mmCIF file of C-alpha atoms and ligand atoms in Angstrom:
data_model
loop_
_atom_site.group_PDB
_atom_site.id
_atom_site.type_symbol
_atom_site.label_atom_id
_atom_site.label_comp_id
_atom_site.label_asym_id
_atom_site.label_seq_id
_atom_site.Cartn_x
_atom_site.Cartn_y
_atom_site.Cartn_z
ATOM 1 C CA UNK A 1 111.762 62.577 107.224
ATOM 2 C CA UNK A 2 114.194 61.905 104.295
ATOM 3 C CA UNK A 3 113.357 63.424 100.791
ATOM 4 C CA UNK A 4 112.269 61.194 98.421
ATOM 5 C CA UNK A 5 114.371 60.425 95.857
ATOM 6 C CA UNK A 6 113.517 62.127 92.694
ATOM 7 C CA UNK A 7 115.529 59.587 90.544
ATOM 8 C CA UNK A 8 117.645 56.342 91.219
ATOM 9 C CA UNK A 9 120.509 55.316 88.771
ATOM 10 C CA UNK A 10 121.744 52.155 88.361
ATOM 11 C CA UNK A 11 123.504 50.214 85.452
ATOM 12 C CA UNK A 12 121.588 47.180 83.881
ATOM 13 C CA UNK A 13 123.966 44.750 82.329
ATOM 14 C CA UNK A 14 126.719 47.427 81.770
ATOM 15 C CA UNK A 15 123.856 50.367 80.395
ATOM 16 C CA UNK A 16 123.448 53.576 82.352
ATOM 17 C CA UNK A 17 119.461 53.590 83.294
ATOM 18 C CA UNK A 18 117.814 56.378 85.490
ATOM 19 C CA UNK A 19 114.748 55.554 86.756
ATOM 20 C CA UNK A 20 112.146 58.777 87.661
ATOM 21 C CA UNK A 21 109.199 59.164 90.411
ATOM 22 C CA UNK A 22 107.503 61.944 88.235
ATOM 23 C CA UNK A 23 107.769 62.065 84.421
ATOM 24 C CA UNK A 24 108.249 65.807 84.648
ATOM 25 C CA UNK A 25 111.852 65.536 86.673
ATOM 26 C CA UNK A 26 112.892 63.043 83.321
ATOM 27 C CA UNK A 27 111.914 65.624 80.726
ATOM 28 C CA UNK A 28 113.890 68.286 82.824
ATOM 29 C CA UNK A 29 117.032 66.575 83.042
ATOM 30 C CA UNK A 30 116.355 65.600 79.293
ATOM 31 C CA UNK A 31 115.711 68.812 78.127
ATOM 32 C CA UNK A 32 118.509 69.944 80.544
ATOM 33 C CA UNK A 33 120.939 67.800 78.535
ATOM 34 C CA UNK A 34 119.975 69.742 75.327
ATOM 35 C CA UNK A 35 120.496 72.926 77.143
ATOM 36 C CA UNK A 36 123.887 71.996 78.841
ATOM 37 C CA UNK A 37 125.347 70.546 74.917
ATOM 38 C CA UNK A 38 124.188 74.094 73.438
ATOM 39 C CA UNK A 39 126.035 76.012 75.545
ATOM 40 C CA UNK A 40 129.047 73.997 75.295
ATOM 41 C CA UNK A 41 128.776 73.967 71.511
ATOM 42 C CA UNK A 42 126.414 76.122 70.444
ATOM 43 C CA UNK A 43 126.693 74.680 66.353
ATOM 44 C CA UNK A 44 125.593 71.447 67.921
ATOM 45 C CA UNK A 45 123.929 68.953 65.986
ATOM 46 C CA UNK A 46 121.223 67.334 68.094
ATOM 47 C CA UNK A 47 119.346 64.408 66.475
ATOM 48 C CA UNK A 48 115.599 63.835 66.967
ATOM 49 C CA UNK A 49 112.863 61.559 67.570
ATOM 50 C CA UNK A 50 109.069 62.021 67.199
ATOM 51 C CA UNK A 51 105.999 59.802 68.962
ATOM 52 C CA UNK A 52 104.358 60.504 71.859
ATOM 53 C CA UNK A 53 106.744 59.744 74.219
ATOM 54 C CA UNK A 54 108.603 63.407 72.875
ATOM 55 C CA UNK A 55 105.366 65.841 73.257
ATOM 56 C CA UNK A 56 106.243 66.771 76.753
ATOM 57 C CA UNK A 57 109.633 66.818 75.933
ATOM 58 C CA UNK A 58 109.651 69.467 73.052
ATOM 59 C CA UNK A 59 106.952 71.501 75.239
ATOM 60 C CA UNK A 60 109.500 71.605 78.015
ATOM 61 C CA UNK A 61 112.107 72.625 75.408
ATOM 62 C CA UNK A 62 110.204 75.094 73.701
ATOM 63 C CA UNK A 63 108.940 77.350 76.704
ATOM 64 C CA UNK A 64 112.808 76.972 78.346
ATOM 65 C CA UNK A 65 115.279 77.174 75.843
ATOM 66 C CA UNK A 66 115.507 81.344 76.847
ATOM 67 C CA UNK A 67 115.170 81.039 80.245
ATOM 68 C CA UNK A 68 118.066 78.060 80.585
ATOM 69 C CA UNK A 69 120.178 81.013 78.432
ATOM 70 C CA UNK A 70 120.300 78.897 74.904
ATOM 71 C CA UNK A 71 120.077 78.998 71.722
ATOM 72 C CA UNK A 72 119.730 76.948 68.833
ATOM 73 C CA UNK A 73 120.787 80.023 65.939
ATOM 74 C CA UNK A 74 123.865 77.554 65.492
ATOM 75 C CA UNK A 75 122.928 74.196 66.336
ATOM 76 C CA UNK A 76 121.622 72.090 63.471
ATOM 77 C CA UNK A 77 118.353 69.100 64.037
ATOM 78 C CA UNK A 78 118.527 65.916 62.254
ATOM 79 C CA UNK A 79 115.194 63.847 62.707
ATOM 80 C CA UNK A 80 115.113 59.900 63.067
ATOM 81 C CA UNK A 81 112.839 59.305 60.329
ATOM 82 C CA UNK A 82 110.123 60.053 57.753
ATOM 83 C CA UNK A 83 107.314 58.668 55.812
ATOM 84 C CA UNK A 84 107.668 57.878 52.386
ATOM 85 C CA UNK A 85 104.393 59.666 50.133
ATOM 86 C CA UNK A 86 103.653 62.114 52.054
ATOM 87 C CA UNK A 87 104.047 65.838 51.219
ATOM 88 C CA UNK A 88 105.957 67.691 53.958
ATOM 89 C CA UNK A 89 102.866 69.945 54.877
ATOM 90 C CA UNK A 90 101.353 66.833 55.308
ATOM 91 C CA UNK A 91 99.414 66.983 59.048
ATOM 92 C CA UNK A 92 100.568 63.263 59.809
ATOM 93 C CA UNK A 93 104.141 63.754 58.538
ATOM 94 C CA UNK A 94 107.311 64.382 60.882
ATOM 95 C CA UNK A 95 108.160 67.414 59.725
ATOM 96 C CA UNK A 96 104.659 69.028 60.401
ATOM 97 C CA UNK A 97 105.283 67.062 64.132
ATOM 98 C CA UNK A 98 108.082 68.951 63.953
ATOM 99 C CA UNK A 99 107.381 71.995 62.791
ATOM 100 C CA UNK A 100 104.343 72.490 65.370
ATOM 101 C CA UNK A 101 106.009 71.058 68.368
ATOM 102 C CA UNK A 102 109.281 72.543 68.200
ATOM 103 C CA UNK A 103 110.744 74.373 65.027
ATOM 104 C CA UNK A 104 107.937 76.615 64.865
ATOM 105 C CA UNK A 105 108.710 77.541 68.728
ATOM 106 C CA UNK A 106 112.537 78.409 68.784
ATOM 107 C CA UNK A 107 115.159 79.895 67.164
ATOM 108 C CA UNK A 108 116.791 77.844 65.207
ATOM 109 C CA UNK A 109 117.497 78.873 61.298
ATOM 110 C CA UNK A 110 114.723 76.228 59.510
ATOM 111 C CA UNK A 111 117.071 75.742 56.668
ATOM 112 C CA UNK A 112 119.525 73.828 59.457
ATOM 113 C CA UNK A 113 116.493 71.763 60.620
ATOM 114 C CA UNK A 114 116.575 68.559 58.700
ATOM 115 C CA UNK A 115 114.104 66.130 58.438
ATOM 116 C CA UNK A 116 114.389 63.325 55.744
ATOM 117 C CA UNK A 117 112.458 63.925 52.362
ATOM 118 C CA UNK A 118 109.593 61.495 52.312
ATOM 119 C CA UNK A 119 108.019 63.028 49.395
ATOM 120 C CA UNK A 120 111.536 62.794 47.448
ATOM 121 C CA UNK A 121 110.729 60.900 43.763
ATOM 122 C CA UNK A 122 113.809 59.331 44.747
ATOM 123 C CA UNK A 123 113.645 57.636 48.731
ATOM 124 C CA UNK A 124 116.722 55.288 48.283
ATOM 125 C CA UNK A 125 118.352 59.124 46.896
ATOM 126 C CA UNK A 126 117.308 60.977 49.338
ATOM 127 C CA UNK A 127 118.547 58.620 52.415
ATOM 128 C CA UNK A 128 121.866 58.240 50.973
ATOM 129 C CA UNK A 129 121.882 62.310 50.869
ATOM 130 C CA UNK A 130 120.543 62.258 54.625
ATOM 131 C CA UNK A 131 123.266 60.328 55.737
ATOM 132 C CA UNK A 132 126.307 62.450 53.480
ATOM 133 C CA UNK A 133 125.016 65.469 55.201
ATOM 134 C CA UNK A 134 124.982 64.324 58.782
ATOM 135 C CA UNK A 135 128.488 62.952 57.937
ATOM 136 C CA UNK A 136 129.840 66.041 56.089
ATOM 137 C CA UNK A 137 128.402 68.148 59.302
ATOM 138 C CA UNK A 138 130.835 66.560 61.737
ATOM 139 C CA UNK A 139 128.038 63.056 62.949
ATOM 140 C CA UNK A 140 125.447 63.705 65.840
ATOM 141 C CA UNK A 141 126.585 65.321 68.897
ATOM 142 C CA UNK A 142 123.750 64.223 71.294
ATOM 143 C CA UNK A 143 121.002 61.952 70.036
ATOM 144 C CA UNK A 144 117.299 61.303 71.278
ATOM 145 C CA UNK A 145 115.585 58.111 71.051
ATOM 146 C CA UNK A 146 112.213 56.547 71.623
ATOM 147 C CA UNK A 147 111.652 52.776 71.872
ATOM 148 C CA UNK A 148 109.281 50.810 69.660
ATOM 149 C CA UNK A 149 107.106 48.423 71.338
ATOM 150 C CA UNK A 150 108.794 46.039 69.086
ATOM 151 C CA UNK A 151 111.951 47.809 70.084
ATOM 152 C CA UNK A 152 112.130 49.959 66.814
ATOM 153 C CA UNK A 153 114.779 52.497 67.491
ATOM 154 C CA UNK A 154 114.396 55.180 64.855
ATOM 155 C CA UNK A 155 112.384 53.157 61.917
ATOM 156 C CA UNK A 156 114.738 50.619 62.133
ATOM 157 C CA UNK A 157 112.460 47.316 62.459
ATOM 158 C CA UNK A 158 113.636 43.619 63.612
ATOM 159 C CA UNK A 159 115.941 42.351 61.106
ATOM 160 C CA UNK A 160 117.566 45.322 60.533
ATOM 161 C CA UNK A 161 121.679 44.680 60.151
ATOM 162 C CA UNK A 162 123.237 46.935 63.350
ATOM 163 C CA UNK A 163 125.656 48.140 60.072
ATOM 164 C CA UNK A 164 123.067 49.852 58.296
ATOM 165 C CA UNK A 165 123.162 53.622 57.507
ATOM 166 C CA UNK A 166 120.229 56.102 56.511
ATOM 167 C CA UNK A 167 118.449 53.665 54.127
ATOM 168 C CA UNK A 168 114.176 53.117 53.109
ATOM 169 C CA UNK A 169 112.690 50.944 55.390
ATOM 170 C CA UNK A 170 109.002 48.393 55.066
ATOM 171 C CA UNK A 171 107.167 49.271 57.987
ATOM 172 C CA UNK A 172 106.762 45.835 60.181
ATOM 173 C CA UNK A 173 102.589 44.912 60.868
ATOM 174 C CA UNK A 174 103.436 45.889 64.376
ATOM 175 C CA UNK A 175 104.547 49.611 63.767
ATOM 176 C CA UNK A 176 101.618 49.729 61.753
ATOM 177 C CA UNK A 177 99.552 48.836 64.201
ATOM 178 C CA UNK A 178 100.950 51.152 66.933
ATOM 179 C CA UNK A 179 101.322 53.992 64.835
ATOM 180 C CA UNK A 180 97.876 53.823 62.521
ATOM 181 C CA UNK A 181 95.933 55.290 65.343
ATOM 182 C CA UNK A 182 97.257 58.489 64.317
ATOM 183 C CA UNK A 183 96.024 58.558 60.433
ATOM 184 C CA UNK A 184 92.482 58.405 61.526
ATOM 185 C CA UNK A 185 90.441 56.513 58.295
ATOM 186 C CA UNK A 186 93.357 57.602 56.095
ATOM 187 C CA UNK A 187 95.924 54.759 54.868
ATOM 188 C CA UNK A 188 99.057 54.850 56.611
ATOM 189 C CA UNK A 189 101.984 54.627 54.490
ATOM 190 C CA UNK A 190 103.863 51.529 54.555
ATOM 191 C CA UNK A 191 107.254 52.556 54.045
ATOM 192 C CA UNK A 192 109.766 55.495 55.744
ATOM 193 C CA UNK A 193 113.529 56.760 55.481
ATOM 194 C CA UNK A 194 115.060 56.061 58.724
ATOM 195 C CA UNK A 195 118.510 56.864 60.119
ATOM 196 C CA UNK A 196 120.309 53.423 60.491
ATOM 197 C CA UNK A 197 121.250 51.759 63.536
ATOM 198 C CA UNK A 198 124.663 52.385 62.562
ATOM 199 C CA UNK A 199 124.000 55.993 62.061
ATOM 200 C CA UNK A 200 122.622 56.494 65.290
ATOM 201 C CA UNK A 201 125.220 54.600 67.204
ATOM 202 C CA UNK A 202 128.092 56.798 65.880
ATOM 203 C CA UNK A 203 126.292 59.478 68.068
ATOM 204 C CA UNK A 204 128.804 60.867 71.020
ATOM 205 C CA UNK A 205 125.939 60.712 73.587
ATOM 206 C CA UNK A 206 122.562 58.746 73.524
ATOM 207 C CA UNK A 207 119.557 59.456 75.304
ATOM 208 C CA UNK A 208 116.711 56.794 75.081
ATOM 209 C CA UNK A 209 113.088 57.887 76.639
ATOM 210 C CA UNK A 210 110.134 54.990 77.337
ATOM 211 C CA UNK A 211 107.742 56.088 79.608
ATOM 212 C CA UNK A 212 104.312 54.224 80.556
ATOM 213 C CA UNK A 213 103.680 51.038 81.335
ATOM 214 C CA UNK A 214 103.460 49.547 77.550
ATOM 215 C CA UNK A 215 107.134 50.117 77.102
ATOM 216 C CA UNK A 216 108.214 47.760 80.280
ATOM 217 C CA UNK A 217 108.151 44.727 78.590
ATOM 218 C CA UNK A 218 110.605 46.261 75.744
ATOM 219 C CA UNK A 219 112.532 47.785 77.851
ATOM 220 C CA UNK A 220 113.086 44.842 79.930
ATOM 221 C CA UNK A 221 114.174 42.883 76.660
ATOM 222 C CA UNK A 222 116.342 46.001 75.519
ATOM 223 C CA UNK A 223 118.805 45.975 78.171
ATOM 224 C CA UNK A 224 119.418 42.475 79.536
ATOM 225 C CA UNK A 225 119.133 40.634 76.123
ATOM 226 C CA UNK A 226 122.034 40.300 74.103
ATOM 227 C CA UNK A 227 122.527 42.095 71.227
ATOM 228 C CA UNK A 228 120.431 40.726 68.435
ATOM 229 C CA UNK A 229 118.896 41.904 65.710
ATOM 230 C CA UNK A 230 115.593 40.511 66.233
ATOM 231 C CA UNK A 231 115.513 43.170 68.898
ATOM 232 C CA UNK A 232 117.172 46.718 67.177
ATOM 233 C CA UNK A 233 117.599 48.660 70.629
ATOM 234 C CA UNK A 234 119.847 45.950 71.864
ATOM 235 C CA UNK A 235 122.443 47.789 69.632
ATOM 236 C CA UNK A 236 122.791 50.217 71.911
ATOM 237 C CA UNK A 237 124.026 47.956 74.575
ATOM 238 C CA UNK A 238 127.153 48.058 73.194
ATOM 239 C CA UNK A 239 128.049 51.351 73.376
ATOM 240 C CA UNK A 240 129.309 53.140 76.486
ATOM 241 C CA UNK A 241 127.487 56.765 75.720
ATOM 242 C CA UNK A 242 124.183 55.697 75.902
ATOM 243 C CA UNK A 243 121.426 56.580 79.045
ATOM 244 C CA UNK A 244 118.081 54.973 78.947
ATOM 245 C CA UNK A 245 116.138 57.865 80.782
ATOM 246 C CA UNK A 246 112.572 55.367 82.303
ATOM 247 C CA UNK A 247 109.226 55.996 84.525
ATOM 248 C CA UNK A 248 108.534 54.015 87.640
ATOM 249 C CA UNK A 249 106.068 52.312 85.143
ATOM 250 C CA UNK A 250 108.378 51.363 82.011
ATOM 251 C CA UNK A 251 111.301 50.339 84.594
ATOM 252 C CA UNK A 252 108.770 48.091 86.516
ATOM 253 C CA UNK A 253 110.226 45.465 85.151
ATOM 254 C CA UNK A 254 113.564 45.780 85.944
ATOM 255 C CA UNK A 255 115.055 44.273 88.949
HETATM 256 C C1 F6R B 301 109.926 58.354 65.876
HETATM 257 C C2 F6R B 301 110.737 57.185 66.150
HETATM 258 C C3 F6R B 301 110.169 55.961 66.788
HETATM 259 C C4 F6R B 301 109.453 56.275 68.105
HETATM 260 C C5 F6R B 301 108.858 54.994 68.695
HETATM 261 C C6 F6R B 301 108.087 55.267 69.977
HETATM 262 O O1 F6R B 301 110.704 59.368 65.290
HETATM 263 O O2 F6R B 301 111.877 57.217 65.820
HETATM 264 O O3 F6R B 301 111.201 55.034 66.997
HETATM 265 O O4 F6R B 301 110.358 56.835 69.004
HETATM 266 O O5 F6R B 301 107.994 54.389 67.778
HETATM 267 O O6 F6R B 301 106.953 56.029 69.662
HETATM 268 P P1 F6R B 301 106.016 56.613 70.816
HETATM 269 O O7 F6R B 301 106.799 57.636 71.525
HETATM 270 O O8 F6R B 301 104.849 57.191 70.057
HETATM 271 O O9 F6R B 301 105.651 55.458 71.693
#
């Protein structure tokens, strides 16, 4: 009997999509991706996302970075996004996400492991000194991506111009709503720094992750509408270095 395919690629209106039987195959290859950039150029800089969707990720990461002979002494992290208010030891901040999930777990020198300021006095300061810093670094070599279910990419909400660059962004009811599960009774903030569409389109290579059923809709939208910005993660439709990486269950709407 023929093996099962452990992933079909195909290209949806002119985007690269791989579609996975087993969620742990797509965080292999993802994580695989990471490995493959570090040992090409080990003073990568790797941009990153938090969420759910990136917990299996960074635990695949994490527990393989030795074994797949890598190292991140060189490379440098730039995360999406931040909230605005909250202290960086915060538990419900990014950089705590970060810190547990993945900095705390590998090598890399913290000082090269940026996440925006969100409890900078000055936001709109501290996003324009985000973006000079991923500039003056060279721009992202390889950049990770989740997918809002009302296709957020980053914090970068409908409406947001595709020219925009690291800038302080008004969290939309709906990302409020999908996110305030995690802040228990306390208030979610209502504001974040996020990299700008812009910003993260300038990346050489893309990798977007949705997994689960909640995402197919979203997904669906993502890569057959046109490029609007009622709908942020059509951006990345035009641009040729981008891979949506998808479950049986968030692809289940693709034909
Ligand atoms: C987080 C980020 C967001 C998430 C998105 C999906 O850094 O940039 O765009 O990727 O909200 O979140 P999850 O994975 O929780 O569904």
């Amino acid at each position: 009997m023929a093996r099962l395919q452990r992933k079909r690629e195909c290209h949806v209106h002119g985007t690269r999509v791989l579609v996975y039987k087993n969620t742990s195959d797509l965080f292999k290859d993802a994580a695989n991706e990471l490995f493959e950039t570090l040992r090409r150029k080990p003073d990568a800089n790797i941009g990153l996302a938090t969420g759910a969707t990136f917990l299996p990720f960074y635990k695949y990461v994490s527990s393989k970075y030795k074994i797949a002979r890598t190292s991140f002494s060189k490379a440098n992290t730039f995360n999406l996004d931040e909230y605005v208010g909250l202290e960086r030891s915060d538990m419900h901040s990014y950089f705590t996400y970060m810190r547990t999930n993945l900095f705390s777990k590998i090598d890399i020198d913290q000082k090269n492991a940026n996440v925006p300021d969100g409890s900078s006095k000055d936001p709109k300061a501290e996003a324009s000194r985000y973006e000079s810093k991923i500039s003056r670094l060279g721009g992202i070599d390889l950049q990770y991506l989740g997918i809002g279910q009302n296709g957020h990419i980053g914090f970068n909400e409908p409406g947001t111009p595709f020219g925009s660059k690291t800038h302080v962004v008004r969290l939309s009811a709906s990302t409020i709503r999908q996110n305030s599960k995690y802040f228990g009774n306390g208030k979610m903030p209502r504001s974040a720094i996020t990299m700008g569409i812009k910003t993260i389109n300038s990346a050489n290579k893309i990798v977007v992750i949705a997994v689960g059923k909640a995402k197919a809709s979203i997904v669906k939208k993502a890569l057959t509408c046109k490029p609007n910005k009622k709908i942020p993660a059509s951006s990345l439709k035009r641009n040729a270095n981008v891979t949506f990486m998808l479950d049986n269950k968030s692809a289940s709407l693709l034909k």
